CSV table of C-alpha atoms and ligand atoms in Angstrom, one decimal:
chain,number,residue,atom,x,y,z
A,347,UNK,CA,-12.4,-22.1,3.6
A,348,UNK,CA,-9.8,-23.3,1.5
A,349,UNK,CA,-5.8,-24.1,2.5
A,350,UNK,CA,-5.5,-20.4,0.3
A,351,UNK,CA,-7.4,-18.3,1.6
A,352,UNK,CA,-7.2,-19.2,5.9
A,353,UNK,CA,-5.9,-16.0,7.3
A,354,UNK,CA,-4.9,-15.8,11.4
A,355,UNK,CA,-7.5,-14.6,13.6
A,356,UNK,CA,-5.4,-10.7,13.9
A,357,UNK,CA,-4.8,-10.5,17.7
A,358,UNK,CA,-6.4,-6.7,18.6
A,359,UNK,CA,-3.5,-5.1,21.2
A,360,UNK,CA,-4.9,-1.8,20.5
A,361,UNK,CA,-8.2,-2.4,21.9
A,362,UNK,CA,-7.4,-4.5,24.1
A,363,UNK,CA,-4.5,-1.9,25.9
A,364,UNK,CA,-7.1,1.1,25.4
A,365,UNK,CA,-9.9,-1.8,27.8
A,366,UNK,CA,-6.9,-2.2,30.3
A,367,UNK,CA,-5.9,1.8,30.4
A,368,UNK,CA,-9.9,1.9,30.9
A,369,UNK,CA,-9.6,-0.5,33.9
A,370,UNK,CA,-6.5,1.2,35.3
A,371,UNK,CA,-8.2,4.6,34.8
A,372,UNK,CA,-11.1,3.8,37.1
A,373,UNK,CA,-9.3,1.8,39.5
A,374,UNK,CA,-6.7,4.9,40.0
A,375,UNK,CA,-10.4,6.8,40.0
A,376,UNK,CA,-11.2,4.3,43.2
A,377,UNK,CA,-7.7,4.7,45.0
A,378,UNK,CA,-8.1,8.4,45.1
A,379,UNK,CA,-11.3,8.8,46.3
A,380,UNK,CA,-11.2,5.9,48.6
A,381,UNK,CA,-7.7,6.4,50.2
A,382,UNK,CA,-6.9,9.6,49.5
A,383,UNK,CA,-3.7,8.0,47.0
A,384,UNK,CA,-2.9,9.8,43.6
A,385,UNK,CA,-0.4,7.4,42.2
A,386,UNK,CA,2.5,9.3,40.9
A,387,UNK,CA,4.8,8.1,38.2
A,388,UNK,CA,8.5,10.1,37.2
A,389,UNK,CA,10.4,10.0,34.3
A,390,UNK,CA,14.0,10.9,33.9
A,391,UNK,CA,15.5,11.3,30.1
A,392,UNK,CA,18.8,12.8,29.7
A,393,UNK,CA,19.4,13.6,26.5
A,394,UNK,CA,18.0,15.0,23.3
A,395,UNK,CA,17.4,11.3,21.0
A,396,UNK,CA,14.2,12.6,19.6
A,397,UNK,CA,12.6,9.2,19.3
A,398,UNK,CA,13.2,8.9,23.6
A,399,UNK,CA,11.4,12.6,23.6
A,400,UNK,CA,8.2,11.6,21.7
A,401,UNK,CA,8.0,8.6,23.7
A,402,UNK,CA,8.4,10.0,26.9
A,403,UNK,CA,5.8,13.4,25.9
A,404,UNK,CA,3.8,10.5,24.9
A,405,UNK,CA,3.8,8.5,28.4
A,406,UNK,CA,3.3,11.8,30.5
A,407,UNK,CA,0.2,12.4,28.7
A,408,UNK,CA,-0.6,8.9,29.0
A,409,UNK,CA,-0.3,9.0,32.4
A,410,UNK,CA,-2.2,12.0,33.5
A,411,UNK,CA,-4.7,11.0,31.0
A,412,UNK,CA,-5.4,7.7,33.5
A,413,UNK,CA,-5.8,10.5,36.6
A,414,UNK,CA,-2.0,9.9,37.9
A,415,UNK,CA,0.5,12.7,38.8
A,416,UNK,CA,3.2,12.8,36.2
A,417,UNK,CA,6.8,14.2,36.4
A,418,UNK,CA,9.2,14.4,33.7
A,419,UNK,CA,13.0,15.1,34.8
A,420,UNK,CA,14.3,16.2,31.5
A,421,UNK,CA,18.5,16.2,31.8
A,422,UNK,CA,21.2,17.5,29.5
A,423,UNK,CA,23.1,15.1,27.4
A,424,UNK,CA,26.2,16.2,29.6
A,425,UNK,CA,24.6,15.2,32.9
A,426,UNK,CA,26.8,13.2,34.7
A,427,UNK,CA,26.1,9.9,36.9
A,428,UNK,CA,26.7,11.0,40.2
A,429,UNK,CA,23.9,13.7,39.4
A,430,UNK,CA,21.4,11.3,38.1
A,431,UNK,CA,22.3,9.0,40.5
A,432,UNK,CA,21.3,11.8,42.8
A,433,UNK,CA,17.9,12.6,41.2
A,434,UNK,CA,16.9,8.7,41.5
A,435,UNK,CA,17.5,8.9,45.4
A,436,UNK,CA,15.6,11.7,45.7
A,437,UNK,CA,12.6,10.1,43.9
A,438,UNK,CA,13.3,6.9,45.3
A,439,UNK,CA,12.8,9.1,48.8
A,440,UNK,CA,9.7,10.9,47.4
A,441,UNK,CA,6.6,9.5,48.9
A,442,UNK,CA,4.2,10.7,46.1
A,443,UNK,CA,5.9,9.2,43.7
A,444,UNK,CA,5.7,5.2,43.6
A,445,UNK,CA,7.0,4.6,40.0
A,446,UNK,CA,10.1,5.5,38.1
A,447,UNK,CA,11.2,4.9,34.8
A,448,UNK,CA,14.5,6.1,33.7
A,449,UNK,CA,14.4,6.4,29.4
A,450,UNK,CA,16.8,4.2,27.5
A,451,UNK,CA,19.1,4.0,25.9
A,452,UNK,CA,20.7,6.6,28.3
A,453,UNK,CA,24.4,8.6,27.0
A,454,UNK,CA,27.5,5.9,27.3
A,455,UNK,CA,29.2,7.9,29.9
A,456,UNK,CA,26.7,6.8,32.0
A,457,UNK,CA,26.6,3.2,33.9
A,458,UNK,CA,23.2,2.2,32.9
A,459,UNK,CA,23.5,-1.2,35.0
A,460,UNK,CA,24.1,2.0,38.2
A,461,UNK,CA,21.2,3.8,37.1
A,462,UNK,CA,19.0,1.0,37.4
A,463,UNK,CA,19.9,-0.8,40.1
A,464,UNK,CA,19.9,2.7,42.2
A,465,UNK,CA,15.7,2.6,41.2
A,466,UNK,CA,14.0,1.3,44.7
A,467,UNK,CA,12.7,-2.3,43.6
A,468,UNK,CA,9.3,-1.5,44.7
A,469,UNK,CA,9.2,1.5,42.5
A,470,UNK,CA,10.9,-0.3,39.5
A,471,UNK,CA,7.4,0.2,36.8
A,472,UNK,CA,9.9,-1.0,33.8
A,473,UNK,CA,10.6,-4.3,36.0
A,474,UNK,CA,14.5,-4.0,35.0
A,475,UNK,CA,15.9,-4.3,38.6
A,476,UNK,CA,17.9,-7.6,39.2
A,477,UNK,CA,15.9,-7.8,42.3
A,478,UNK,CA,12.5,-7.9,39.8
A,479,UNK,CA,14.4,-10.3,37.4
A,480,UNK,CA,15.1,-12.5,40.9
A,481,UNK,CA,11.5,-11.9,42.0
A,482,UNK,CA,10.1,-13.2,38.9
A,483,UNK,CA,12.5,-16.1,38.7
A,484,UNK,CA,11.7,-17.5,41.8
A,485,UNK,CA,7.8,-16.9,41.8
A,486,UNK,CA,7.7,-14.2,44.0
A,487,UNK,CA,5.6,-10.7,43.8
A,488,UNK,CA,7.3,-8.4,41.4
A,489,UNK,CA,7.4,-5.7,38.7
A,490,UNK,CA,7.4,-7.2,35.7
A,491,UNK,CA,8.5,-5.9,32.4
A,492,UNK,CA,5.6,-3.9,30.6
A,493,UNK,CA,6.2,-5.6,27.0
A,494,UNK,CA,6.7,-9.7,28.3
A,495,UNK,CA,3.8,-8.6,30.3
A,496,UNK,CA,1.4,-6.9,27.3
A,497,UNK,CA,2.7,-10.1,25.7
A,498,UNK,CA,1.1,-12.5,28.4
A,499,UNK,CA,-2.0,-10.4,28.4
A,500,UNK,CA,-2.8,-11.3,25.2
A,501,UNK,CA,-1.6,-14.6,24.7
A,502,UNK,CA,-4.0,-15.6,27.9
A,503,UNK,CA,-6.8,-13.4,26.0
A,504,UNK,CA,-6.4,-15.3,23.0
A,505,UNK,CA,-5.7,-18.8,24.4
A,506,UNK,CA,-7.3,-19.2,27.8
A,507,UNK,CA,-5.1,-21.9,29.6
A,508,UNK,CA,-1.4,-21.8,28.3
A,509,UNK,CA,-0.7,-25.3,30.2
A,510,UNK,CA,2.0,-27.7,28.8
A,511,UNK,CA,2.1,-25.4,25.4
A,512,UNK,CA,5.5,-25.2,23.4
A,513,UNK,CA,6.5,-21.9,23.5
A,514,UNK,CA,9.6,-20.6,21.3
A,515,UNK,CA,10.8,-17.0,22.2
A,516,UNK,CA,13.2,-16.0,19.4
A,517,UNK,CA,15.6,-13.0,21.2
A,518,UNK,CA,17.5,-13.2,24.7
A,519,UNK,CA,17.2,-10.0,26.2
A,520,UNK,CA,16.7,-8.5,30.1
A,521,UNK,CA,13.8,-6.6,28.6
A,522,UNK,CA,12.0,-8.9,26.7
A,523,UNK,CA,13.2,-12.2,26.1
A,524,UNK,CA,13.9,-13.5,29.3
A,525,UNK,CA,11.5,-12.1,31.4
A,526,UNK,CA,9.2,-13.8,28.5
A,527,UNK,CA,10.6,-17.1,29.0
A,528,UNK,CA,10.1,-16.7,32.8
A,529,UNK,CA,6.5,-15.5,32.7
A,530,UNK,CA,5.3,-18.7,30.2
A,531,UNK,CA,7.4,-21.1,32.8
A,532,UNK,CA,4.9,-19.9,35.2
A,533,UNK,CA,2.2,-20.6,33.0
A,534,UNK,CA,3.3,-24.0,32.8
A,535,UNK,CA,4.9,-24.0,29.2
A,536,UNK,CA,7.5,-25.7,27.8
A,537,UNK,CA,9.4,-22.6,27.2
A,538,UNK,CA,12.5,-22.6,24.7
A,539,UNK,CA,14.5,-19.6,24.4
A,540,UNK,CA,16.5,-19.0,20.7
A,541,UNK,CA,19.4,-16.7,19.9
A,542,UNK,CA,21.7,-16.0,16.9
A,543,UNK,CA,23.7,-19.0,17.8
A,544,UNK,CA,20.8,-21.5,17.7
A,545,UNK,CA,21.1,-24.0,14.8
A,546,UNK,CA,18.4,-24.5,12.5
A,547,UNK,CA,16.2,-21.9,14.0
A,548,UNK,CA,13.5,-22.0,11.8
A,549,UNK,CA,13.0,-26.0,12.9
A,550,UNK,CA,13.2,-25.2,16.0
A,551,UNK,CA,10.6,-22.5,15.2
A,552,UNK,CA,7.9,-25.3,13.6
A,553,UNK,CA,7.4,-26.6,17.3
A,554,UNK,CA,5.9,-23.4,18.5
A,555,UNK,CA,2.3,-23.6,19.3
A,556,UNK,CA,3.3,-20.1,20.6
A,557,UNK,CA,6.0,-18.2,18.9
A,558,UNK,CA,7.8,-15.3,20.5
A,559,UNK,CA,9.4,-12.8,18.3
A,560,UNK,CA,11.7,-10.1,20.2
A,561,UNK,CA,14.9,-9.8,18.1
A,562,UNK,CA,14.7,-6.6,16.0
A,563,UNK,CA,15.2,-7.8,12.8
A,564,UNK,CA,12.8,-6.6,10.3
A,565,UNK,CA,10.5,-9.6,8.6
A,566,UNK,CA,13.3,-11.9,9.9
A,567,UNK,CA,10.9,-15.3,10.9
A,568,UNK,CA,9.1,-16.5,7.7
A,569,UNK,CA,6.0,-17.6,7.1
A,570,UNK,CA,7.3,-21.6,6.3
A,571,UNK,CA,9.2,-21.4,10.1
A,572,UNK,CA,5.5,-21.2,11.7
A,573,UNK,CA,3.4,-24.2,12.5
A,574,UNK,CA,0.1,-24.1,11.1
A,575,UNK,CA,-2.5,-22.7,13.7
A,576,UNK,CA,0.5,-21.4,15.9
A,577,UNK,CA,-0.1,-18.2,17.9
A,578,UNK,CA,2.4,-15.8,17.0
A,579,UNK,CA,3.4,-12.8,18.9
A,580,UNK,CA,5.2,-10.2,17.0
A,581,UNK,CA,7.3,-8.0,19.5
A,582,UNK,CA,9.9,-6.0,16.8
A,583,UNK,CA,9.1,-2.7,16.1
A,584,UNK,CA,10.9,-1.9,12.7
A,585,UNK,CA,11.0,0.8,10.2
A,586,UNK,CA,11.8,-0.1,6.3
A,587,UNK,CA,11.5,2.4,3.3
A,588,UNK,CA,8.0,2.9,2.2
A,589,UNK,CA,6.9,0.6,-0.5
A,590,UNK,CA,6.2,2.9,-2.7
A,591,UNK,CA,9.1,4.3,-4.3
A,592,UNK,CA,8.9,7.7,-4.7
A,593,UNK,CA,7.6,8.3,-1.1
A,594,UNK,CA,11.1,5.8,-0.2
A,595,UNK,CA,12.6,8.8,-2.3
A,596,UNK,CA,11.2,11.5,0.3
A,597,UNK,CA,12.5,9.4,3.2
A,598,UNK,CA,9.0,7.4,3.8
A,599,UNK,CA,9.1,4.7,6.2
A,600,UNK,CA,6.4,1.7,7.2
A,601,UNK,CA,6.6,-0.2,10.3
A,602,UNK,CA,7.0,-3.7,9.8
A,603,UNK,CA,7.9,-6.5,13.2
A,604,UNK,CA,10.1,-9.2,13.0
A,605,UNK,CA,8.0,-11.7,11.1
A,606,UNK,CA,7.1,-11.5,7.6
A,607,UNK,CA,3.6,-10.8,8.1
A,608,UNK,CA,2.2,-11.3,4.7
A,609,UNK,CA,3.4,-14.9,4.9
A,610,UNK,CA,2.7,-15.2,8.6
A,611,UNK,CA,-0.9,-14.5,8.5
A,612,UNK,CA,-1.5,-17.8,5.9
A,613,UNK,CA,0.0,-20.3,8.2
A,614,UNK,CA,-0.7,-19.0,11.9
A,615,UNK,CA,-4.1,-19.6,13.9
A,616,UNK,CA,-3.4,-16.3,15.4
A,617,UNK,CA,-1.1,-13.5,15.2
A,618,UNK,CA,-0.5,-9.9,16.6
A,619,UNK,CA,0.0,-7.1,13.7
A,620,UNK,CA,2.6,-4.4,13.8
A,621,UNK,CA,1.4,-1.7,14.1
A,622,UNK,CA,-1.4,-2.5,16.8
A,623,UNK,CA,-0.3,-5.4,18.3
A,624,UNK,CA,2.1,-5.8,21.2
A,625,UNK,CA,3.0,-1.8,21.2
A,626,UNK,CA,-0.1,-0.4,22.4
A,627,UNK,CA,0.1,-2.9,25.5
A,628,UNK,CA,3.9,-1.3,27.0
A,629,UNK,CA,2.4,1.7,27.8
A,630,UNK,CA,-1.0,0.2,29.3
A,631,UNK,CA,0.9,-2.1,31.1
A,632,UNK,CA,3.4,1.0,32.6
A,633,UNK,CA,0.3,2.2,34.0
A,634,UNK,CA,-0.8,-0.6,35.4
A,635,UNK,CA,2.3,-0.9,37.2
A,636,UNK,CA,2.5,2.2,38.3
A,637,UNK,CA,-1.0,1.6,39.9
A,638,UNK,CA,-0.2,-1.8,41.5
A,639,UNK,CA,3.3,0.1,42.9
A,640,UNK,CA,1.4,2.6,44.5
A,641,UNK,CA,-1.3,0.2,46.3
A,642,UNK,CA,1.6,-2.3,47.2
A,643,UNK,CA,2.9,0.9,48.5
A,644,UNK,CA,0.3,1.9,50.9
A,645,UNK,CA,-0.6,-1.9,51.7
A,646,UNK,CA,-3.9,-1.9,49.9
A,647,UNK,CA,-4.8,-4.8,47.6
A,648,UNK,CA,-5.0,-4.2,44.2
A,649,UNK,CA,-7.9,-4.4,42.4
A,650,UNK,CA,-8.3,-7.1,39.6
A,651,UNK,CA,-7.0,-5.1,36.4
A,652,UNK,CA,-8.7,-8.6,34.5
A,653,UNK,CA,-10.8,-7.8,31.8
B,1595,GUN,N1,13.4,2.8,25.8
B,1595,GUN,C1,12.7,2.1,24.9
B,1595,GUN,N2,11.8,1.3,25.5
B,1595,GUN,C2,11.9,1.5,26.8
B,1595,GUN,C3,11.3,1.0,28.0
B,1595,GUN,O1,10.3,0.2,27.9
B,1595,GUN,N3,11.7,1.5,29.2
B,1595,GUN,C4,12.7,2.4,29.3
B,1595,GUN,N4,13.1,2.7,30.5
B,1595,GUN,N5,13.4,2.8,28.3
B,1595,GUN,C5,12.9,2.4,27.0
């Protein structure tokens, strides 16, 4: 094959999320008929944002769907804190009920930083508690954010040992970016985090045998930032007018991540596609969480969720 023609080996997330909602599934199968423990997982929106209600409708079906209980706590835009803040405790004191996920971005009246750290730790399935963050810093058992974790899933799929790799994670957030940087530390990377103050970012960016990108701008990393053979892992999830003008006319949109993937795919050894790549893996990872809070729960180990 010629320097032209190489194209990146495409990274499958969608089957590889539908194999782990397949493990999950039976191993919920197992906790239920071997200890008697349905493993129940609540989610609270307040609000009407319609993209929060598809992807909520979507993760309640998801969840009963793997044999789990699912609640949805639907609230008015108007709610007010001490009322939510009210609804966690109660699930937080619910003992059929060992995961909660409150939907973001919730309404600015309300504290979200409160909301969060209200969530019992051990019931945290989105891994956003500070005690989580602290767990994970410090090596101890956690929740761990469902994206960084899809993330890590697939990069150990596609790469086997991750030892003394340079990885570059391009975006600095709780939700992805640092737990991202945390969970390749642990896997013995060489882990550099970038931001919209780093200086020559797309040098830095050559250095990447892994390449993180989770900063929501649409196509932003180019194909002549990536290292030949790099494995790249495309976490934005961005919508841009169809390419096709007259359906741009009607309001069309395509998905497209943060790297240019038409230019990525030349360079890169390995890369994850949008759509199909990373996003399939949040909500298989959610139930996996909500399966390891409910054994951790009851003091039964796990079983392996390892393909
Ligand atoms: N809003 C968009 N993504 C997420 C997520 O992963 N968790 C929560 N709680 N809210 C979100």
């Amino acid at each position: 094959m010629t320097a032209e023609t190489a194209r990146a080996t495409l990274i499958d997330g969608k089957a590889f999320a539908a194999g782990l909602v397949d493990r999950v599934t039976a191993a919920t199968a197992r906790l239920i008929a071997d200890r008697g423990i349905k493993p129940g997982l609540a989610v609270v929106i307040v609000g009407e944002d319609p993209a929060s209600q598809v992807y909520v409708r979507n993760k309640g079906e998801r969840t009963l769907a793997a044999g789990m209980r699912s609640d949805t706590h639907r609230l008015p835009d108007s709610t007010d804190q001490e009322t939510l803040l009210a609804l966690v405790a109660a699930l937080n004191a619910d003992s059929g009920i060992h995961g909660i996920l409150v939907q973001l971005p919730l309404p600015a009246h309300i504290d979200t930083s409160a909301v969060l750290g209200a969530i019992d730790p051990d019931k945290d399935v989105d891994g956003f508690h500070v005690v989580n963050a602290g767990r994970l810093a410090v090596g101890l058992p956690g929740l761990v954010p469902c994206t960084p974790l899809g993330c890590l899933m697939l990069l150990k799929a596609a790469l086997g040992d991750l030892s003394g790799l340079n990885a570059v994670i391009v975006g600095r957030s709780n939700i992805v970016g640092k737990p991202m940087a945390q969970l390749l530390l642990a896997e013995s990377c060489t882990v550099t985090i970038a931001h919209s103050r780093t200086r020559d970012l797309p040098a830095l960016c050559r250095t990447a045998d892994i390449l993180v990108a989770a900063v929501g701008r649409p196509e932003m990393i180019r194909g002549d930032w990536i290292r030949p053979g790099a494995t790249v892992i495309d976490v934005g999830i961005n919508r841009l007018p169809s390419r096709d003008p007259a359906r741009a006319a009607e309001g069309k949109t395509r998905l497209v991540g943060d790297v240019a993937f038409d230019e990525a795919v030349t360079v890169a050894g390995r890369i994850t596609p949008v759509p199909g790549g990373v996003g399939p893996m949040t909500i298989a990872c959610l139930l996996a969480n909500t399966y390891t809070a409910a054994c951790r729960a009851a003091g039964v180990t796990p079983d392996s969720l390892d393909a």
